[in-house]
Amino acid sequence: MSADSVSENIIPHKHSITHVDRVERNGYRPVLVWLTGLSGSGKSTLASEVEKALFTQGLNTYILDGDNIRSGLNKDLDFGDEARKENIRRIGEVSKLFIDSGTIVLTAFISPFIDDRKQAKDLAGADNFIEVFVDCPLDVCEQRDVKGLYKKAREGKIKNFTGIDSPFEQPKNADVVVKTNEESLEVCTKKILEVVLKKIKN
């Protein structure tokens, strides 16, 4: 049976509680905060700090993190270019569901390709999407090598590693740019929070 014939038999159900209902009850608009950057740039740390700040204000939040998703939902994917694209596509779809539920979702993924990040933005809706470029030079990320991945990549034990033998396409018009090699965690967190809080109240 082809994918087209299967899709003909799928009719999405319309629920009585809508996205608008959730927004009105919560008093704020949920958004997708998409943190992109090299491995070791500080994406997960920043996502956690921003979430804590939002959560303490009584906002509904959830983090989707690269390694966590790779160990569950996307454990069937490798790290080739096509699998990476599928990884981000699935995350975009999951994020869309979180937004519909009224939840502010933060994602921490390398997400190296511009087109894939655009797809995530299109799924969430441009008005609900905040792209955060966690800008940190490769040499600094490699010095940190928090997970020992750069060392393995240099030794040829990991193939298609972003920054080593696979490209990272930098965002051209990110909503927020934080430089974790120059700015403190507090400063970076504040910069992201300011944009998020302004966005969810509009």
mmCIF file with all atom_site columns, C-alpha atoms in Angstrom:
data_model
loop_
_atom_site.group_PDB
_atom_site.id
_atom_site.type_symbol
_atom_site.label_atom_id
_atom_site.label_alt_id
_atom_site.label_comp_id
_atom_site.label_asym_id
_atom_site.label_entity_id
_atom_site.label_seq_id
_atom_site.pdbx_PDB_ins_code
_atom_site.Cartn_x
_atom_site.Cartn_y
_atom_site.Cartn_z
_atom_site.occupancy
_atom_site.B_iso_or_equiv
_atom_site.pdbx_formal_charge
_atom_site.auth_seq_id
_atom_site.auth_comp_id
_atom_site.auth_asym_id
_atom_site.auth_atom_id
_atom_site.pdbx_PDB_model_num
ATOM 1   C CA . MET A 1 1   ? 0.000   0.000  0.000  1.00 0.00 ? 1   MET A CA 1
ATOM 2   C CA . SER A 1 2   ? 1.443   3.368  -1.018 1.00 0.00 ? 2   SER A CA 1
ATOM 3   C CA . ALA A 1 3   ? 1.856   6.349  1.287  1.00 0.00 ? 3   ALA A CA 1
ATOM 4   C CA . ASP A 1 4   ? -0.674  8.257  -0.815 1.00 0.00 ? 4   ASP A CA 1
ATOM 5   C CA . SER A 1 5   ? -3.344  5.586  -0.416 1.00 0.00 ? 5   SER A CA 1
ATOM 6   C CA . VAL A 1 6   ? -2.745  5.472  3.341  1.00 0.00 ? 6   VAL A CA 1
ATOM 7   C CA . SER A 1 7   ? -3.051  9.270  3.645  1.00 0.00 ? 7   SER A CA 1
ATOM 8   C CA . GLU A 1 8   ? -6.410  9.123  1.884  1.00 0.00 ? 8   GLU A CA 1
ATOM 9   C CA . ASN A 1 9   ? -7.756  7.140  4.833  1.00 0.00 ? 9   ASN A CA 1
ATOM 10  C CA . ILE A 1 10  ? -6.470  9.535  7.497  1.00 0.00 ? 10  ILE A CA 1
ATOM 11  C CA . ILE A 1 11  ? -8.931  12.151 8.698  1.00 0.00 ? 11  ILE A CA 1
ATOM 12  C CA . PRO A 1 12  ? -7.622  14.327 11.580 1.00 0.00 ? 12  PRO A CA 1
ATOM 13  C CA . HIS A 1 13  ? -10.092 14.586 14.450 1.00 0.00 ? 13  HIS A CA 1
ATOM 14  C CA . LYS A 1 14  ? -11.184 18.041 15.565 1.00 0.00 ? 14  LYS A CA 1
ATOM 15  C CA . HIS A 1 15  ? -11.281 18.234 19.346 1.00 0.00 ? 15  HIS A CA 1
ATOM 16  C CA . SER A 1 16  ? -13.635 20.434 21.329 1.00 0.00 ? 16  SER A CA 1
ATOM 17  C CA . ILE A 1 17  ? -10.794 22.081 23.304 1.00 0.00 ? 17  ILE A CA 1
ATOM 18  C CA . THR A 1 18  ? -8.795  24.200 20.881 1.00 0.00 ? 18  THR A CA 1
ATOM 19  C CA . HIS A 1 19  ? -5.416  25.894 20.873 1.00 0.00 ? 19  HIS A CA 1
ATOM 20  C CA . VAL A 1 20  ? -7.191  29.236 21.289 1.00 0.00 ? 20  VAL A CA 1
ATOM 21  C CA . ASP A 1 21  ? -8.971  27.921 24.383 1.00 0.00 ? 21  ASP A CA 1
ATOM 22  C CA . ARG A 1 22  ? -5.650  26.954 25.955 1.00 0.00 ? 22  ARG A CA 1
ATOM 23  C CA . VAL A 1 23  ? -4.048  30.286 25.120 1.00 0.00 ? 23  VAL A CA 1
ATOM 24  C CA . GLU A 1 24  ? -6.981  32.172 26.669 1.00 0.00 ? 24  GLU A CA 1
ATOM 25  C CA . ARG A 1 25  ? -6.887  30.086 29.842 1.00 0.00 ? 25  ARG A CA 1
ATOM 26  C CA . ASN A 1 26  ? -3.093  30.282 30.224 1.00 0.00 ? 26  ASN A CA 1
ATOM 27  C CA . GLY A 1 27  ? -2.904  33.998 29.494 1.00 0.00 ? 27  GLY A CA 1
ATOM 28  C CA . TYR A 1 28  ? 0.114   33.715 27.190 1.00 0.00 ? 28  TYR A CA 1
ATOM 29  C CA . ARG A 1 29  ? 0.986   32.382 23.762 1.00 0.00 ? 29  ARG A CA 1
ATOM 30  C CA . PRO A 1 30  ? 3.151   29.235 23.628 1.00 0.00 ? 30  PRO A CA 1
ATOM 31  C CA . VAL A 1 31  ? 6.233   29.377 21.426 1.00 0.00 ? 31  VAL A CA 1
ATOM 32  C CA . LEU A 1 32  ? 8.994   27.149 20.140 1.00 0.00 ? 32  LEU A CA 1
ATOM 33  C CA . VAL A 1 33  ? 12.438  28.302 21.296 1.00 0.00 ? 33  VAL A CA 1
ATOM 34  C CA . TRP A 1 34  ? 14.872  26.615 18.926 1.00 0.00 ? 34  TRP A CA 1
ATOM 35  C CA . LEU A 1 35  ? 18.486  26.624 20.131 1.00 0.00 ? 35  LEU A CA 1
ATOM 36  C CA . THR A 1 36  ? 20.981  25.722 17.416 1.00 0.00 ? 36  THR A CA 1
ATOM 37  C CA . GLY A 1 37  ? 24.759  25.546 17.556 1.00 0.00 ? 37  GLY A CA 1
ATOM 38  C CA . LEU A 1 38  ? 27.741  23.231 17.574 1.00 0.00 ? 38  LEU A CA 1
ATOM 39  C CA . SER A 1 39  ? 28.121  20.375 20.022 1.00 0.00 ? 39  SER A CA 1
ATOM 40  C CA . GLY A 1 40  ? 29.538  21.826 23.224 1.00 0.00 ? 40  GLY A CA 1
ATOM 41  C CA . SER A 1 41  ? 28.323  25.358 22.513 1.00 0.00 ? 41  SER A CA 1
ATOM 42  C CA . GLY A 1 42  ? 26.030  25.333 25.546 1.00 0.00 ? 42  GLY A CA 1
ATOM 43  C CA . LYS A 1 43  ? 22.570  24.715 24.059 1.00 0.00 ? 43  LYS A CA 1
ATOM 44  C CA . SER A 1 44  ? 21.315  22.260 26.676 1.00 0.00 ? 44  SER A CA 1
ATOM 45  C CA . THR A 1 45  ? 22.649  24.311 29.576 1.00 0.00 ? 45  THR A CA 1
ATOM 46  C CA . LEU A 1 46  ? 20.967  27.441 28.254 1.00 0.00 ? 46  LEU A CA 1
ATOM 47  C CA . ALA A 1 47  ? 17.689  25.655 27.536 1.00 0.00 ? 47  ALA A CA 1
ATOM 48  C CA . SER A 1 48  ? 17.660  24.414 31.124 1.00 0.00 ? 48  SER A CA 1
ATOM 49  C CA . GLU A 1 49  ? 18.319  27.877 32.581 1.00 0.00 ? 49  GLU A CA 1
ATOM 50  C CA . VAL A 1 50  ? 15.671  29.521 30.421 1.00 0.00 ? 50  VAL A CA 1
ATOM 51  C CA . GLU A 1 51  ? 13.156  26.812 31.298 1.00 0.00 ? 51  GLU A CA 1
ATOM 52  C CA . LYS A 1 52  ? 13.785  27.226 35.028 1.00 0.00 ? 52  LYS A CA 1
ATOM 53  C CA . ALA A 1 53  ? 13.181  30.959 34.759 1.00 0.00 ? 53  ALA A CA 1
ATOM 54  C CA . LEU A 1 54  ? 9.945   30.463 32.819 1.00 0.00 ? 54  LEU A CA 1
ATOM 55  C CA . PHE A 1 55  ? 8.748   27.630 35.053 1.00 0.00 ? 55  PHE A CA 1
ATOM 56  C CA . THR A 1 56  ? 9.198   29.703 38.210 1.00 0.00 ? 56  THR A CA 1
ATOM 57  C CA . GLN A 1 57  ? 6.862   32.266 36.652 1.00 0.00 ? 57  GLN A CA 1
ATOM 58  C CA . GLY A 1 58  ? 4.149   29.635 36.443 1.00 0.00 ? 58  GLY A CA 1
ATOM 59  C CA . LEU A 1 59  ? 4.458   28.982 32.703 1.00 0.00 ? 59  LEU A CA 1
ATOM 60  C CA . ASN A 1 60  ? 4.054   25.538 31.161 1.00 0.00 ? 60  ASN A CA 1
ATOM 61  C CA . THR A 1 61  ? 7.361   24.428 29.656 1.00 0.00 ? 61  THR A CA 1
ATOM 62  C CA . TYR A 1 62  ? 9.160   21.403 28.263 1.00 0.00 ? 62  TYR A CA 1
ATOM 63  C CA . ILE A 1 63  ? 12.643  20.745 26.849 1.00 0.00 ? 63  ILE A CA 1
ATOM 64  C CA . LEU A 1 64  ? 13.325  18.509 23.877 1.00 0.00 ? 64  LEU A CA 1
ATOM 65  C CA . ASP A 1 65  ? 17.041  17.684 23.956 1.00 0.00 ? 65  ASP A CA 1
ATOM 66  C CA . GLY A 1 66  ? 19.117  16.029 21.266 1.00 0.00 ? 66  GLY A CA 1
ATOM 67  C CA . ASP A 1 67  ? 20.517  13.068 23.199 1.00 0.00 ? 67  ASP A CA 1
ATOM 68  C CA . ASN A 1 68  ? 17.220  12.406 24.989 1.00 0.00 ? 68  ASN A CA 1
ATOM 69  C CA . ILE A 1 69  ? 15.273  12.277 21.731 1.00 0.00 ? 69  ILE A CA 1
ATOM 70  C CA . ARG A 1 70  ? 17.974  10.206 20.039 1.00 0.00 ? 70  ARG A CA 1
ATOM 71  C CA . SER A 1 71  ? 17.747  7.604  22.810 1.00 0.00 ? 71  SER A CA 1
ATOM 72  C CA . GLY A 1 72  ? 13.995  7.205  22.398 1.00 0.00 ? 72  GLY A CA 1
ATOM 73  C CA . LEU A 1 73  ? 11.798  8.597  19.637 1.00 0.00 ? 73  LEU A CA 1
ATOM 74  C CA . ASN A 1 74  ? 14.613  8.814  17.078 1.00 0.00 ? 74  ASN A CA 1
ATOM 75  C CA . LYS A 1 75  ? 16.824  5.923  18.130 1.00 0.00 ? 75  LYS A CA 1
ATOM 76  C CA . ASP A 1 76  ? 16.263  4.345  14.709 1.00 0.00 ? 76  ASP A CA 1
ATOM 77  C CA . LEU A 1 77  ? 18.122  7.169  12.955 1.00 0.00 ? 77  LEU A CA 1
ATOM 78  C CA . ASP A 1 78  ? 21.832  7.371  12.195 1.00 0.00 ? 78  ASP A CA 1
ATOM 79  C CA . PHE A 1 79  ? 23.818  10.592 11.669 1.00 0.00 ? 79  PHE A CA 1
ATOM 80  C CA . GLY A 1 80  ? 23.876  10.770 7.899  1.00 0.00 ? 80  GLY A CA 1
ATOM 81  C CA . ASP A 1 81  ? 22.489  13.902 6.254  1.00 0.00 ? 81  ASP A CA 1
ATOM 82  C CA . GLU A 1 82  ? 19.109  12.361 5.411  1.00 0.00 ? 82  GLU A CA 1
ATOM 83  C CA . ALA A 1 83  ? 18.692  10.912 8.901  1.00 0.00 ? 83  ALA A CA 1
ATOM 84  C CA . ARG A 1 84  ? 19.569  14.285 10.406 1.00 0.00 ? 84  ARG A CA 1
ATOM 85  C CA . LYS A 1 85  ? 16.884  15.895 8.282  1.00 0.00 ? 85  LYS A CA 1
ATOM 86  C CA . GLU A 1 86  ? 14.355  13.305 9.443  1.00 0.00 ? 86  GLU A CA 1
ATOM 87  C CA . ASN A 1 87  ? 15.470  13.831 13.041 1.00 0.00 ? 87  ASN A CA 1
ATOM 88  C CA . ILE A 1 88  ? 14.681  17.537 12.822 1.00 0.00 ? 88  ILE A CA 1
ATOM 89  C CA . ARG A 1 89  ? 11.428  16.935 10.904 1.00 0.00 ? 89  ARG A CA 1
ATOM 90  C CA . ARG A 1 90  ? 10.159  14.699 13.702 1.00 0.00 ? 90  ARG A CA 1
ATOM 91  C CA . ILE A 1 91  ? 11.201  17.222 16.335 1.00 0.00 ? 91  ILE A CA 1
ATOM 92  C CA . GLY A 1 92  ? 9.352   19.925 14.430 1.00 0.00 ? 92  GLY A CA 1
ATOM 93  C CA . GLU A 1 93  ? 6.189   17.817 14.409 1.00 0.00 ? 93  GLU A CA 1
ATOM 94  C CA . VAL A 1 94  ? 6.476   17.014 18.127 1.00 0.00 ? 94  VAL A CA 1
ATOM 95  C CA . SER A 1 95  ? 7.111   20.677 18.903 1.00 0.00 ? 95  SER A CA 1
ATOM 96  C CA . LYS A 1 96  ? 3.979   21.596 16.960 1.00 0.00 ? 96  LYS A CA 1
ATOM 97  C CA . LEU A 1 97  ? 1.958   19.294 19.226 1.00 0.00 ? 97  LEU A CA 1
ATOM 98  C CA . PHE A 1 98  ? 3.460   20.898 22.335 1.00 0.00 ? 98  PHE A CA 1
ATOM 99  C CA . ILE A 1 99  ? 2.558   24.354 21.061 1.00 0.00 ? 99  ILE A CA 1
ATOM 100 C CA . ASP A 1 100 ? -0.986  23.201 20.360 1.00 0.00 ? 100 ASP A CA 1
ATOM 101 C CA . SER A 1 101 ? -1.176  21.930 23.953 1.00 0.00 ? 101 SER A CA 1
ATOM 102 C CA . GLY A 1 102 ? -0.300  25.408 25.244 1.00 0.00 ? 102 GLY A CA 1
ATOM 103 C CA . THR A 1 103 ? 3.261   24.530 26.231 1.00 0.00 ? 103 THR A CA 1
ATOM 104 C CA . ILE A 1 104 ? 6.378   26.616 25.680 1.00 0.00 ? 104 ILE A CA 1
ATOM 105 C CA . VAL A 1 105 ? 8.829   24.145 24.178 1.00 0.00 ? 105 VAL A CA 1
ATOM 106 C CA . LEU A 1 106 ? 12.583  24.610 24.111 1.00 0.00 ? 106 LEU A CA 1
ATOM 107 C CA . THR A 1 107 ? 14.721  22.490 21.816 1.00 0.00 ? 107 THR A CA 1
ATOM 108 C CA . ALA A 1 108 ? 18.475  21.950 22.038 1.00 0.00 ? 108 ALA A CA 1
ATOM 109 C CA . PHE A 1 109 ? 19.669  20.420 18.766 1.00 0.00 ? 109 PHE A CA 1
ATOM 110 C CA . ILE A 1 110 ? 22.715  21.035 16.619 1.00 0.00 ? 110 ILE A CA 1
ATOM 111 C CA . SER A 1 111 ? 20.279  21.184 13.667 1.00 0.00 ? 111 SER A CA 1
ATOM 112 C CA . PRO A 1 112 ? 23.067  22.112 11.244 1.00 0.00 ? 112 PRO A CA 1
ATOM 113 C CA . PHE A 1 113 ? 21.040  22.817 8.106  1.00 0.00 ? 113 PHE A CA 1
ATOM 114 C CA . ILE A 1 114 ? 19.185  26.059 7.358  1.00 0.00 ? 114 ILE A CA 1
ATOM 115 C CA . ASP A 1 115 ? 16.420  24.336 5.379  1.00 0.00 ? 115 ASP A CA 1
ATOM 116 C CA . ASP A 1 116 ? 15.650  21.961 8.252  1.00 0.00 ? 116 ASP A CA 1
ATOM 117 C CA . ARG A 1 117 ? 15.373  24.807 10.750 1.00 0.00 ? 117 ARG A CA 1
ATOM 118 C CA . LYS A 1 118 ? 13.091  26.628 8.309  1.00 0.00 ? 118 LYS A CA 1
ATOM 119 C CA . GLN A 1 119 ? 10.905  23.539 8.134  1.00 0.00 ? 119 GLN A CA 1
ATOM 120 C CA . ALA A 1 120 ? 10.611  23.538 11.921 1.00 0.00 ? 120 ALA A CA 1
ATOM 121 C CA . LYS A 1 121 ? 9.714   27.224 11.806 1.00 0.00 ? 121 LYS A CA 1
ATOM 122 C CA . ASP A 1 122 ? 7.054   26.610 9.167  1.00 0.00 ? 122 ASP A CA 1
ATOM 123 C CA . LEU A 1 123 ? 5.546   23.775 11.221 1.00 0.00 ? 123 LEU A CA 1
ATOM 124 C CA . ALA A 1 124 ? 5.384   25.882 14.379 1.00 0.00 ? 124 ALA A CA 1
ATOM 125 C CA . GLY A 1 125 ? 4.296   29.016 12.541 1.00 0.00 ? 125 GLY A CA 1
ATOM 126 C CA . ALA A 1 126 ? 6.625   31.967 12.093 1.00 0.00 ? 126 ALA A CA 1
ATOM 127 C CA . ASP A 1 127 ? 4.870   33.929 14.865 1.00 0.00 ? 127 ASP A CA 1
ATOM 128 C CA . ASN A 1 128 ? 5.451   31.080 17.314 1.00 0.00 ? 128 ASN A CA 1
ATOM 129 C CA . PHE A 1 129 ? 9.115   30.463 16.516 1.00 0.00 ? 129 PHE A CA 1
ATOM 130 C CA . ILE A 1 130 ? 12.226  31.916 18.158 1.00 0.00 ? 130 ILE A CA 1
ATOM 131 C CA . GLU A 1 131 ? 15.559  30.904 16.674 1.00 0.00 ? 131 GLU A CA 1
ATOM 132 C CA . VAL A 1 132 ? 18.467  31.177 19.084 1.00 0.00 ? 132 VAL A CA 1
ATOM 133 C CA . PHE A 1 133 ? 21.945  30.851 17.634 1.00 0.00 ? 133 PHE A CA 1
ATOM 134 C CA . VAL A 1 134 ? 24.293  29.654 20.364 1.00 0.00 ? 134 VAL A CA 1
ATOM 135 C CA . ASP A 1 135 ? 27.397  31.019 18.702 1.00 0.00 ? 135 ASP A CA 1
ATOM 136 C CA . CYS A 1 136 ? 30.613  29.485 19.950 1.00 0.00 ? 136 CYS A CA 1
ATOM 137 C CA . PRO A 1 137 ? 33.770  28.951 17.849 1.00 0.00 ? 137 PRO A CA 1
ATOM 138 C CA . LEU A 1 138 ? 34.661  25.400 16.904 1.00 0.00 ? 138 LEU A CA 1
ATOM 139 C CA . ASP A 1 139 ? 38.024  25.548 18.672 1.00 0.00 ? 139 ASP A CA 1
ATOM 140 C CA . VAL A 1 140 ? 36.357  26.541 21.956 1.00 0.00 ? 140 VAL A CA 1
ATOM 141 C CA . CYS A 1 141 ? 33.710  23.806 21.642 1.00 0.00 ? 141 CYS A CA 1
ATOM 142 C CA . GLU A 1 142 ? 36.460  21.333 20.864 1.00 0.00 ? 142 GLU A CA 1
ATOM 143 C CA . GLN A 1 143 ? 38.470  22.438 23.909 1.00 0.00 ? 143 GLN A CA 1
ATOM 144 C CA . ARG A 1 144 ? 35.432  21.905 26.097 1.00 0.00 ? 144 ARG A CA 1
ATOM 145 C CA . ASP A 1 145 ? 34.608  18.547 24.454 1.00 0.00 ? 145 ASP A CA 1
ATOM 146 C CA . VAL A 1 146 ? 32.113  17.881 27.236 1.00 0.00 ? 146 VAL A CA 1
ATOM 147 C CA . LYS A 1 147 ? 31.149  14.442 25.913 1.00 0.00 ? 147 LYS A CA 1
ATOM 148 C CA . GLY A 1 148 ? 34.475  13.471 24.337 1.00 0.00 ? 148 GLY A CA 1
ATOM 149 C CA . LEU A 1 149 ? 32.866  13.478 20.909 1.00 0.00 ? 149 LEU A CA 1
ATOM 150 C CA . TYR A 1 150 ? 35.323  15.774 19.146 1.00 0.00 ? 150 TYR A CA 1
ATOM 151 C CA . LYS A 1 151 ? 38.202  13.556 20.188 1.00 0.00 ? 151 LYS A CA 1
ATOM 152 C CA . LYS A 1 152 ? 36.416  10.520 18.741 1.00 0.00 ? 152 LYS A CA 1
ATOM 153 C CA . ALA A 1 153 ? 35.593  12.428 15.562 1.00 0.00 ? 153 ALA A CA 1
ATOM 154 C CA . ARG A 1 154 ? 39.234  13.476 15.121 1.00 0.00 ? 154 ARG A CA 1
ATOM 155 C CA . GLU A 1 155 ? 40.250  9.858  15.584 1.00 0.00 ? 155 GLU A CA 1
ATOM 156 C CA . GLY A 1 156 ? 37.789  8.771  12.900 1.00 0.00 ? 156 GLY A CA 1
ATOM 157 C CA . LYS A 1 157 ? 35.603  6.872  15.369 1.00 0.00 ? 157 LYS A CA 1
ATOM 158 C CA . ILE A 1 158 ? 32.587  9.092  14.629 1.00 0.00 ? 158 ILE A CA 1
ATOM 159 C CA . LYS A 1 159 ? 31.640  9.941  11.052 1.00 0.00 ? 159 LYS A CA 1
ATOM 160 C CA . ASN A 1 160 ? 29.568  12.899 9.817  1.00 0.00 ? 160 ASN A CA 1
ATOM 161 C CA . PHE A 1 161 ? 30.329  14.937 12.936 1.00 0.00 ? 161 PHE A CA 1
ATOM 162 C CA . THR A 1 162 ? 29.230  18.542 12.639 1.00 0.00 ? 162 THR A CA 1
ATOM 163 C CA . GLY A 1 163 ? 32.160  20.936 12.505 1.00 0.00 ? 163 GLY A CA 1
ATOM 164 C CA . ILE A 1 164 ? 34.664  18.211 11.649 1.00 0.00 ? 164 ILE A CA 1
ATOM 165 C CA . ASP A 1 165 ? 33.525  16.330 8.541  1.00 0.00 ? 165 ASP A CA 1
ATOM 166 C CA . SER A 1 166 ? 29.963  17.635 8.256  1.00 0.00 ? 166 SER A CA 1
ATOM 167 C CA . PRO A 1 167 ? 29.021  21.310 7.818  1.00 0.00 ? 167 PRO A CA 1
ATOM 168 C CA . PHE A 1 168 ? 27.141  23.651 10.132 1.00 0.00 ? 168 PHE A CA 1
ATOM 169 C CA . GLU A 1 169 ? 25.142  26.307 8.314  1.00 0.00 ? 169 GLU A CA 1
ATOM 170 C CA . GLN A 1 170 ? 24.943  29.344 10.573 1.00 0.00 ? 170 GLN A CA 1
ATOM 171 C CA . PRO A 1 171 ? 21.598  31.132 10.915 1.00 0.00 ? 171 PRO A CA 1
ATOM 172 C CA . LYS A 1 172 ? 21.426  34.277 8.822  1.00 0.00 ? 172 LYS A CA 1
ATOM 173 C CA . ASN A 1 173 ? 18.681  36.063 10.754 1.00 0.00 ? 173 ASN A CA 1
ATOM 174 C CA . ALA A 1 174 ? 18.434  34.473 14.201 1.00 0.00 ? 174 ALA A CA 1
ATOM 175 C CA . ASP A 1 175 ? 16.057  36.135 16.653 1.00 0.00 ? 175 ASP A CA 1
ATOM 176 C CA . VAL A 1 176 ? 18.711  35.916 19.364 1.00 0.00 ? 176 VAL A CA 1
ATOM 177 C CA . VAL A 1 177 ? 22.474  35.414 19.141 1.00 0.00 ? 177 VAL A CA 1
ATOM 178 C CA . VAL A 1 178 ? 24.391  34.512 22.275 1.00 0.00 ? 178 VAL A CA 1
ATOM 179 C CA . LYS A 1 179 ? 28.152  34.087 22.398 1.00 0.00 ? 179 LYS A CA 1
ATOM 180 C CA . THR A 1 180 ? 28.849  31.586 25.142 1.00 0.00 ? 180 THR A CA 1
ATOM 181 C CA . ASN A 1 181 ? 32.616  31.995 24.826 1.00 0.00 ? 181 ASN A CA 1
ATOM 182 C CA . GLU A 1 182 ? 32.346  35.723 25.575 1.00 0.00 ? 182 GLU A CA 1
ATOM 183 C CA . GLU A 1 183 ? 29.156  36.175 27.612 1.00 0.00 ? 183 GLU A CA 1
ATOM 184 C CA . SER A 1 184 ? 28.267  34.675 30.977 1.00 0.00 ? 184 SER A CA 1
ATOM 185 C CA . LEU A 1 185 ? 25.499  32.112 31.401 1.00 0.00 ? 185 LEU A CA 1
ATOM 186 C CA . GLU A 1 186 ? 23.436  34.746 33.195 1.00 0.00 ? 186 GLU A CA 1
ATOM 187 C CA . VAL A 1 187 ? 23.800  37.261 30.359 1.00 0.00 ? 187 VAL A CA 1
ATOM 188 C CA . CYS A 1 188 ? 22.967  34.698 27.676 1.00 0.00 ? 188 CYS A CA 1
ATOM 189 C CA . THR A 1 189 ? 19.942  33.473 29.627 1.00 0.00 ? 189 THR A CA 1
ATOM 190 C CA . LYS A 1 190 ? 18.672  37.017 30.125 1.00 0.00 ? 190 LYS A CA 1
ATOM 191 C CA . LYS A 1 191 ? 18.974  37.820 26.414 1.00 0.00 ? 191 LYS A CA 1
ATOM 192 C CA . ILE A 1 192 ? 16.899  34.799 25.469 1.00 0.00 ? 192 ILE A CA 1
ATOM 193 C CA . LEU A 1 193 ? 14.331  35.375 28.205 1.00 0.00 ? 193 LEU A CA 1
ATOM 194 C CA . GLU A 1 194 ? 13.719  38.955 27.162 1.00 0.00 ? 194 GLU A CA 1
ATOM 195 C CA . VAL A 1 195 ? 12.768  37.858 23.652 1.00 0.00 ? 195 VAL A CA 1
ATOM 196 C CA . VAL A 1 196 ? 10.665  34.923 24.829 1.00 0.00 ? 196 VAL A CA 1
ATOM 197 C CA . LEU A 1 197 ? 8.674   36.936 27.369 1.00 0.00 ? 197 LEU A CA 1
ATOM 198 C CA . LYS A 1 198 ? 7.987   39.674 24.856 1.00 0.00 ? 198 LYS A CA 1
ATOM 199 C CA . LYS A 1 199 ? 6.873   37.127 22.260 1.00 0.00 ? 199 LYS A CA 1
ATOM 200 C CA . ILE A 1 200 ? 4.454   35.197 24.458 1.00 0.00 ? 200 ILE A CA 1
ATOM 201 C CA . LYS A 1 201 ? 2.657   38.330 25.635 1.00 0.00 ? 201 LYS A CA 1
ATOM 202 C CA . ASN A 1 202 ? 1.995   39.693 22.141 1.00 0.00 ? 202 ASN A CA 1
#
